[in-house]
Coordinates of C-alpha atoms and ligand atoms in Angstrom, one line a residue:
X1 CA -23.0 -9.7 4.0
X2 CA -23.2 -11.0 7.5
X3 CA -24.3 -9.5 10.8
X4 CA -21.6 -6.8 10.6
X5 CA -21.4 -6.4 14.3
X6 CA -17.8 -6.6 15.5
X7 CA -18.8 -7.1 19.1
X8 CA -18.3 -10.9 19.0
X9 CA -19.1 -12.1 22.4
X10 CA -17.1 -15.1 23.6
X11 CA -15.0 -15.1 20.5
X12 CA -11.8 -15.7 22.5
X13 CA -13.3 -18.9 24.1
X14 CA -13.8 -20.6 20.7
X15 CA -11.2 -22.7 18.9
X16 CA -9.5 -21.3 15.8
X17 CA -11.8 -23.1 13.4
X18 CA -15.0 -21.9 15.2
X19 CA -13.6 -18.4 15.2
X20 CA -13.1 -18.6 11.5
X21 CA -16.7 -19.6 10.9
X22 CA -17.8 -16.5 13.0
X23 CA -15.5 -14.3 10.9
X24 CA -17.0 -15.7 7.8
X25 CA -20.5 -15.0 9.0
X26 CA -19.5 -11.4 9.9
X27 CA -18.3 -10.7 6.5
X28 CA -19.4 -13.3 4.0
X29 CA -15.9 -14.5 3.1
X30 CA -15.8 -17.6 0.9
X31 CA -14.1 -20.9 1.9
X32 CA -11.1 -20.1 -0.2
X33 CA -10.5 -16.9 1.8
X34 CA -10.8 -18.9 5.1
X35 CA -8.0 -21.2 3.9
X36 CA -5.7 -18.2 3.3
X37 CA -6.4 -16.9 6.8
X38 CA -6.2 -20.3 8.5
X39 CA -2.6 -20.8 7.3
X40 CA -1.0 -24.1 7.0
X41 CA 1.1 -25.2 4.1
X42 CA 0.7 -23.6 0.8
X43 CA -0.9 -20.3 1.8
X44 CA 2.2 -18.5 0.6
X45 CA 3.6 -21.0 -1.7
X46 CA 7.4 -21.4 -2.1
X47 CA 7.0 -20.4 -5.7
X48 CA 5.3 -17.2 -4.8
X49 CA 7.7 -16.5 -2.0
X50 CA 10.6 -17.0 -4.4
X51 CA 9.3 -14.2 -6.5
X52 CA 9.0 -11.8 -3.5
X53 CA 12.6 -11.7 -2.2
X54 CA 16.0 -13.1 -3.0
X55 CA 17.6 -16.4 -2.0
X56 CA 14.4 -17.9 -0.7
X57 CA 14.6 -21.2 1.0
X58 CA 11.3 -21.3 2.9
X59 CA 8.5 -19.3 4.4
X60 CA 7.9 -18.2 8.1
X61 CA 4.6 -18.2 9.8
X62 CA 3.3 -15.9 12.5
X63 CA -0.1 -16.0 14.3
X64 CA -2.9 -14.1 12.7
X65 CA -5.5 -13.0 15.2
X66 CA -8.7 -10.9 14.9
X67 CA -9.3 -7.8 17.0
X68 CA -13.0 -7.5 17.8
X69 CA -15.3 -4.7 18.9
X70 CA -13.9 -2.0 16.6
X71 CA -16.3 0.7 15.4
X72 CA -14.7 3.3 13.2
X73 CA -16.6 6.2 11.6
X74 CA -19.8 4.5 12.5
X75 CA -18.9 1.1 10.9
X76 CA -18.0 -2.1 12.5
X77 CA -14.6 -3.7 11.7
X78 CA -12.9 -7.0 12.5
X79 CA -9.2 -6.2 12.3
X80 CA -6.7 -8.8 11.3
X81 CA -3.4 -8.6 13.3
X82 CA -0.3 -10.6 12.6
X83 CA 2.1 -10.5 15.6
X84 CA 4.1 -12.7 17.8
X85 CA 3.5 -11.0 21.1
X86 CA 0.7 -12.1 23.5
X87 CA -1.9 -9.6 24.8
X88 CA -1.8 -7.3 21.9
X89 CA -4.9 -8.6 20.1
X90 CA -6.8 -9.0 23.5
X91 CA -5.7 -5.5 24.6
X92 CA -6.8 -3.8 21.4
X93 CA -10.1 -5.6 21.5
X94 CA -10.7 -4.7 25.1
X95 CA -9.9 -1.1 24.5
X96 CA -12.1 -1.0 21.4
X97 CA -14.9 -2.2 23.6
X98 CA -14.4 0.7 26.0
X99 CA -14.2 3.1 23.1
X100 CA -17.4 1.6 21.6
X101 CA -19.2 2.7 24.8
X102 CA -18.3 6.3 23.8
X103 CA -19.5 6.0 20.2
X104 CA -16.5 4.4 18.6
X105 CA -13.4 5.8 16.9
X106 CA -13.2 8.6 14.4
X107 CA -10.6 8.3 11.8
X108 CA -9.4 10.7 9.1
X109 CA -6.3 11.3 6.9
X110 CA -4.5 14.0 5.1
X111 CA -4.0 13.7 1.4
X112 CA -1.8 10.7 0.5
X113 CA 1.2 12.9 -0.3
X114 CA 4.7 11.4 -0.1
X115 CA 8.1 13.1 -0.6
X116 CA 10.9 12.0 -3.0
X117 CA 14.4 13.5 -2.5
X118 CA 17.1 14.2 -5.0
X119 CA 20.5 15.2 -3.6
X120 CA 22.5 17.7 -5.7
X121 CA 26.1 18.6 -4.8
X122 CA 28.7 21.0 -6.2
X123 CA 25.9 23.5 -7.1
X124 CA 27.9 26.7 -7.8
X125 CA 25.1 29.3 -7.5
X126 CA 22.4 27.8 -5.3
X127 CA 20.0 30.8 -5.3
X128 CA 20.0 31.0 -9.1
X129 CA 19.7 27.2 -9.3
X130 CA 16.7 27.3 -7.0
X131 CA 14.9 29.8 -9.2
X132 CA 15.7 27.8 -12.3
X133 CA 14.3 24.6 -10.8
X134 CA 11.1 26.3 -9.7
X135 CA 10.7 27.9 -13.2
X136 CA 10.9 24.4 -14.7
X137 CA 8.4 22.9 -12.4
X138 CA 5.9 21.9 -15.1
X139 CA 8.7 20.1 -17.1
X140 CA 10.0 18.3 -14.0
X141 CA 6.4 17.1 -13.1
X142 CA 5.8 16.0 -16.6
X143 CA 9.0 14.0 -16.7
X144 CA 8.2 12.5 -13.3
X145 CA 4.6 11.6 -14.3
X146 CA 5.8 9.9 -17.5
X147 CA 7.5 7.3 -15.2
X148 CA 4.4 6.0 -13.5
X149 CA 1.4 5.6 -15.7
X150 CA -0.3 3.3 -13.1
X151 CA -0.1 6.0 -10.4
X152 CA -1.4 8.6 -12.8
X153 CA -4.2 6.2 -13.8
X154 CA -5.2 5.9 -10.1
X155 CA -5.6 9.7 -10.0
X156 CA -2.2 10.4 -8.4
X157 CA 1.1 11.6 -9.6
X158 CA 3.8 14.2 -9.0
X159 CA 2.2 17.4 -7.8
X160 CA 4.9 19.8 -6.6
X161 CA 8.6 20.6 -6.4
X162 CA 10.4 22.2 -3.5
X163 CA 14.0 23.2 -3.1
X164 CA 16.0 22.9 0.2
X165 CA 19.5 24.0 0.8
X166 CA 22.0 22.9 3.4
X167 CA 24.9 25.3 3.4
X168 CA 27.1 22.9 5.4
X169 CA 27.3 19.2 6.0
X170 CA 30.3 16.8 6.7
X171 CA 30.9 17.0 2.9
X172 CA 30.1 20.6 2.3
X173 CA 27.0 22.4 0.9
X174 CA 24.2 20.5 -0.8
X175 CA 20.9 21.2 -2.4
X176 CA 18.0 18.7 -1.9
X177 CA 15.0 18.8 -4.3
X178 CA 11.7 17.5 -2.9
X179 CA 9.2 16.0 -5.3
X180 CA 5.8 15.8 -3.8
X181 CA 3.8 12.8 -5.1
X182 CA 0.2 12.0 -4.6
X183 CA 0.2 8.2 -4.1
X184 CA -3.6 7.6 -3.9
X185 CA -4.0 3.9 -3.1
X186 CA -0.4 2.9 -3.6
X187 CA 2.3 3.0 -0.9
X188 CA 4.2 4.6 -3.7
X189 CA 7.9 3.8 -2.9
X190 CA 8.7 2.3 -6.4
X191 CA 6.9 5.0 -8.3
X192 CA 8.6 7.8 -6.3
X193 CA 12.1 6.2 -6.6
X194 CA 11.6 5.9 -10.4
X195 CA 10.4 9.5 -10.6
X196 CA 13.4 10.7 -8.6
X197 CA 15.8 8.8 -10.8
X198 CA 14.2 10.1 -14.0
X199 CA 14.3 13.8 -13.0
X200 CA 17.8 13.8 -11.6
X201 CA 19.6 14.4 -15.0
X202 CA 17.2 17.3 -15.7
X203 CA 18.0 18.7 -12.3
X204 CA 21.7 18.3 -12.9
X205 CA 21.3 20.2 -16.1
X206 CA 19.4 23.0 -14.5
X207 CA 21.8 23.4 -11.5
X208 CA 25.2 22.4 -13.0
X209 CA 25.5 20.1 -9.9
X210 CA 25.8 16.3 -9.6
X211 CA 23.0 14.2 -8.3
X212 CA 23.8 11.4 -5.8
X213 CA 20.8 10.0 -3.8
X214 CA 17.4 9.7 -5.5
X215 CA 15.0 8.1 -3.1
X216 CA 11.7 8.6 -1.2
X217 CA 11.7 10.0 2.4
X218 CA 10.1 7.8 5.1
X219 CA 9.3 10.9 7.1
X220 CA 5.9 10.9 5.4
X221 CA 4.7 13.9 7.3
X222 CA 2.2 14.9 4.6
X223 CA 0.6 11.5 4.6
X224 CA -0.9 11.5 8.1
X225 CA -3.5 9.3 9.7
X226 CA -5.5 10.6 12.6
X227 CA -7.7 8.8 15.2
X228 CA -9.8 10.1 18.0
X229 CA -11.8 8.4 20.7
X230 CA -13.9 9.3 23.7
X231 CA -14.0 6.9 26.6
X232 CA -16.7 7.4 29.2
X233 CA -15.3 7.2 32.7
X234 CA -17.8 4.5 33.6
X235 CA -16.3 2.2 30.9
X236 CA -12.9 2.3 32.7
X237 CA -14.2 0.8 35.9
X238 CA -12.7 -2.6 36.7
X239 CA -11.6 -4.9 39.4
X240 CA -12.7 -2.8 42.3
X241 CA -11.2 0.4 40.9
X242 CA -13.6 3.3 40.0
X243 CA -13.5 4.7 36.5
X244 CA -12.3 7.9 38.0
X245 CA -9.3 6.3 39.6
X246 CA -8.4 4.5 36.4
X247 CA -8.8 7.7 34.3
X248 CA -6.5 9.6 36.7
X249 CA -3.9 6.8 36.4
X250 CA -4.1 6.9 32.6
X251 CA -3.7 10.7 32.6
X252 CA -0.5 10.3 34.7
X253 CA 0.8 7.7 32.3
X254 CA 0.2 10.0 29.4
X255 CA 1.9 12.9 31.2
X256 CA 4.9 10.8 31.8
X257 CA 5.2 10.0 28.1
X258 CA 4.6 13.6 27.1
X259 CA 7.7 14.9 29.0
X260 CA 10.2 12.0 29.1
X261 CA 11.7 10.5 26.0
X262 CA 12.6 7.3 27.8
X263 CA 9.0 6.7 28.6
X264 CA 7.7 8.2 25.3
X265 CA 9.7 5.5 23.4
X266 CA 7.9 2.7 25.2
X267 CA 4.6 4.5 25.1
X268 CA 5.0 4.8 21.3
X269 CA 6.1 1.2 21.0
X270 CA 2.7 0.4 22.6
X271 CA 1.0 2.4 19.9
X272 CA 3.0 0.5 17.2
X273 CA 1.9 -2.7 18.9
X274 CA -1.5 -2.0 17.4
X275 CA -0.4 -0.5 14.1
X276 CA 2.3 -2.9 12.9
X277 CA 0.3 -6.1 13.1
X278 CA -2.3 -4.6 10.7
X279 CA 0.5 -3.3 8.5
X280 CA 1.9 -6.9 8.4
X281 CA -1.5 -8.6 7.9
X282 CA -2.2 -6.4 4.9
X283 CA 1.3 -6.9 3.3
X284 CA 2.5 -3.4 4.0
X285 CA 6.0 -2.1 4.9
X286 CA 6.2 -2.0 8.7
X287 CA 9.8 -0.7 8.7
X288 CA 8.6 2.4 6.8
X289 CA 5.9 2.9 9.4
X290 CA 8.3 2.5 12.3
X291 CA 10.9 4.9 10.8
X292 CA 8.2 7.5 10.0
X293 CA 6.5 7.2 13.4
X294 CA 9.7 7.8 15.5
X295 CA 10.9 10.7 13.3
X296 CA 7.4 12.3 13.5
X297 CA 7.5 11.9 17.3
X298 CA 10.7 14.0 17.3
X299 CA 9.4 16.8 15.1
X300 CA 9.4 19.5 17.8
X301 CA 13.1 18.8 18.6
X302 CA 12.2 16.6 21.5
X303 CA 11.0 13.0 21.2
X304 CA 7.5 12.8 22.7
X305 CA 4.3 10.8 22.7
X306 CA 2.5 10.3 19.3
X307 CA -0.8 10.3 21.1
X308 CA -2.5 12.9 23.4
X309 CA -4.9 12.2 26.2
X310 CA -7.1 14.8 28.0
X311 CA -10.4 15.0 29.9
X312 CA -13.4 16.8 28.4
X313 CA -15.9 18.9 30.3
X314 CA -17.9 15.8 31.2
X315 CA -14.8 14.1 32.5
X316 CA -14.6 11.6 29.6
X317 CA -11.1 10.5 28.5
X318 CA -10.4 11.8 25.0
X319 CA -7.5 10.3 23.1
X320 CA -6.0 11.4 19.7
X321 CA -3.3 9.9 17.6
X322 CA -1.6 11.5 14.6
X323 CA 1.2 9.8 12.7
X324 CA 2.6 9.2 9.3
X325 CA 0.9 6.2 7.6
X326 CA 2.4 5.3 4.3
X327 CA 0.2 2.3 3.4
X328 CA -1.1 0.9 0.1
X329 CA -3.8 -1.5 -1.0
X330 CA -2.4 -2.1 -4.5
X331 CA 0.9 -3.5 -5.6
X332 CA 3.7 -5.2 -3.7
X333 CA 3.0 -7.9 -1.1
X334 CA -0.6 -6.6 -0.7
X335 CA -1.3 -8.2 -4.0
X336 CA 1.0 -11.2 -3.9
X337 CA 0.4 -12.6 -0.4
X338 CA -3.0 -14.5 -0.3
X339 CA -3.5 -13.7 3.4
X340 CA -2.9 -10.0 2.8
X341 CA -5.5 -10.1 0.1
X342 CA -8.0 -11.7 2.4
X343 CA -7.1 -9.3 5.2
X344 CA -8.0 -6.4 3.0
X345 CA -11.2 -8.1 1.9
X346 CA -12.1 -8.7 5.6
X347 CA -11.6 -5.0 6.3
X348 CA -13.6 -4.0 3.2
X349 CA -11.3 -1.1 2.5
X350 CA -11.8 0.6 -0.7
X351 CA -8.9 3.2 -0.4
X352 CA -5.5 3.3 1.2
X353 CA -6.7 6.2 3.3
X354 CA -9.3 4.0 4.9
X355 CA -6.7 1.4 5.8
X356 CA -4.5 4.2 7.2
X357 CA -7.3 5.3 9.5
X358 CA -7.9 1.8 10.7
X359 CA -4.2 1.4 11.5
X360 CA -4.3 4.6 13.5
X361 CA -7.3 3.4 15.5
X362 CA -5.7 0.1 16.2
X363 CA -2.7 2.1 17.5
X364 CA -4.7 4.3 19.7
X365 CA -6.6 1.2 21.1
X366 CA -3.3 -0.5 21.9
X367 CA -2.1 2.6 23.6
X368 CA -5.2 2.9 25.7
X369 CA -5.0 -0.8 26.7
X370 CA -1.4 -0.6 27.7
X371 CA -1.9 2.6 29.7
X372 CA -4.9 1.2 31.5
X373 CA -3.0 -1.9 32.5
X374 CA 0.2 -0.1 33.5
X375 CA -1.7 2.5 35.6
X376 CA -3.7 -0.3 37.4
X377 CA -2.7 -3.9 37.9
X378 CA 0.5 -3.7 35.9
X379 CA 1.2 -5.3 32.6
X380 CA 2.4 -8.7 33.8
X381 CA -0.9 -10.1 35.1
X382 CA -2.6 -10.1 31.7
X383 CA 0.5 -11.4 30.1
X384 CA 1.0 -14.3 32.4
X385 CA -1.6 -16.7 31.0
X386 CA -0.4 -16.4 27.5
X387 CA 3.3 -16.3 28.5
X388 CA 2.7 -19.6 30.5
X389 CA 1.2 -21.2 27.3
X390 CA 4.4 -20.3 25.4
X391 CA 6.6 -21.7 28.2
X392 CA 4.4 -24.9 28.2
X393 CA 4.8 -25.3 24.4
X394 CA 8.5 -24.7 24.5
X395 CA 8.7 -27.5 27.1
X396 CA 7.0 -29.9 24.7
X397 CA 3.3 -29.6 25.7
X398 CA 0.8 -30.0 23.0
X399 CA -3.0 -30.3 22.5
X400 CA -5.2 -29.6 25.5
X401 CA -2.3 -30.0 27.9
X402 CA -0.9 -26.6 26.8
X403 CA -3.8 -24.8 28.5
X404 CA -3.8 -27.2 31.5
X405 CA -0.1 -26.8 32.2
X406 CA -0.3 -23.1 31.7
X407 CA -3.2 -22.9 34.1
X408 CA -1.3 -24.9 36.8
X409 CA 1.8 -22.7 36.5
X410 CA -0.2 -19.5 36.8
X411 CA -2.1 -20.9 39.8
X412 CA 1.2 -21.9 41.4
X413 CA 2.7 -18.6 40.4
X414 CA 5.6 -20.5 39.1
X415 CA 5.9 -19.9 35.4
X416 CA 9.3 -21.4 34.7
X417 CA 10.7 -23.7 32.0
X418 CA 11.8 -26.2 34.6
X419 CA 8.3 -26.4 36.1
X420 CA 6.8 -26.7 32.7
X421 CA 9.1 -29.6 31.9
X422 CA 8.1 -31.3 35.1
X423 CA 4.4 -30.9 34.3
X424 CA 5.0 -32.2 30.7
X425 CA 6.7 -35.3 32.1
X426 CA 3.9 -35.8 34.7
X427 CA 0.9 -35.2 32.4
X428 CA 1.8 -36.2 28.9
X429 CA 1.1 -39.8 28.2
Ligands
MEV1 C1 4.7 -3.9 25.5 O1 4.8 -4.6 24.2 C2 4.1 -2.5 25.3 C3 4.1 -1.6 26.5 O2 5.4 -1.6 27.1 C4 3.6 -0.3 26.1 C5 3.7 0.8 27.1 O3 4.5 0.7 28.1 O4 2.9 1.7 27.0 C6 3.2 -2.2 27.6

């Protein structure tokens, strides 16, 4: 075990190799793990990739960065983030530093309950069918649990049955049976889908109806992750602006997202900027997270912010985030992708709940970073340096000249492909 202090001063100024050594000393990873994080050829071998999806012809790399400064439930974390967009890792780390000044994040979760759905049509007597289904609950659960020994071994399994009825739809009335499944450390999609398929014939028998769809719901509103943070106003002070001025700006930014769906969508995208990269780094399903997040943001009937921000009696800024978080640490890509395995090792997570809480904290941190920037200097200033590096690379710069050309373009306030090409021609030997 290393220093276990995620406040890694000057981390961003090191080169990737030096950063890796620092990550190693934080956590005591072994050299083999570093290779999986460092990337290069062979991390995800073509043979392994070929077993993951169909028609494989190659693999596709993305940058893996480490967000620093995170303290969650009293423990320090280095958070692996896989993402293509500049400023996300820096923003999350910066926000985590501000939150650290207020004692760090608190994370918690609901039980890891997911919902599977079986659609039944042509049910002649829906009230009697409902009573029949509920009377056979034990049998339905037994049949469902016989499908997934592994989930039951983990301490999970099907827990409950609910019946919903839609008297009208474009095709007429339908009954929808919900199977509530405790997924423990699995994301659970495969187990739930197998369970739904297995119980469908029994439900057909009980209702006299016909089963069509048998699939999990991505609105995992019983598998929620929550994060909370307190930011002292003094920690918000920057660039000649008082902490109070910044706090006021952030509160107006939140108020905008709370009332306007056009703004709330972008605000929530800023939250997912923090969540998705951790989901990807750990081999989880980011489309499931995105689908669940936006549906949950609409649960009142109006799409709104997933986070809340308020001031406490001492004037501190207090942020909360609650959102569905269907993640697993066993099975699927989490087990197959070597970098996902090392990401989980780096996080030291022992349960899927813990990972879900970390994802929520990364989301809240990204939200805070975006609102702070938007309410003060604007988002572009921070973006420009990294954006300039991308333009320089696209123009053919490599090695130390990438930073040099980017620096010159930022200084000249002329970050354009044409200028980058001129500088490449001028500076590259
Ligand atoms: C950009 O990726 C994310 C932001 O647009 C989020 C927001 O507006 O809150 C900056």
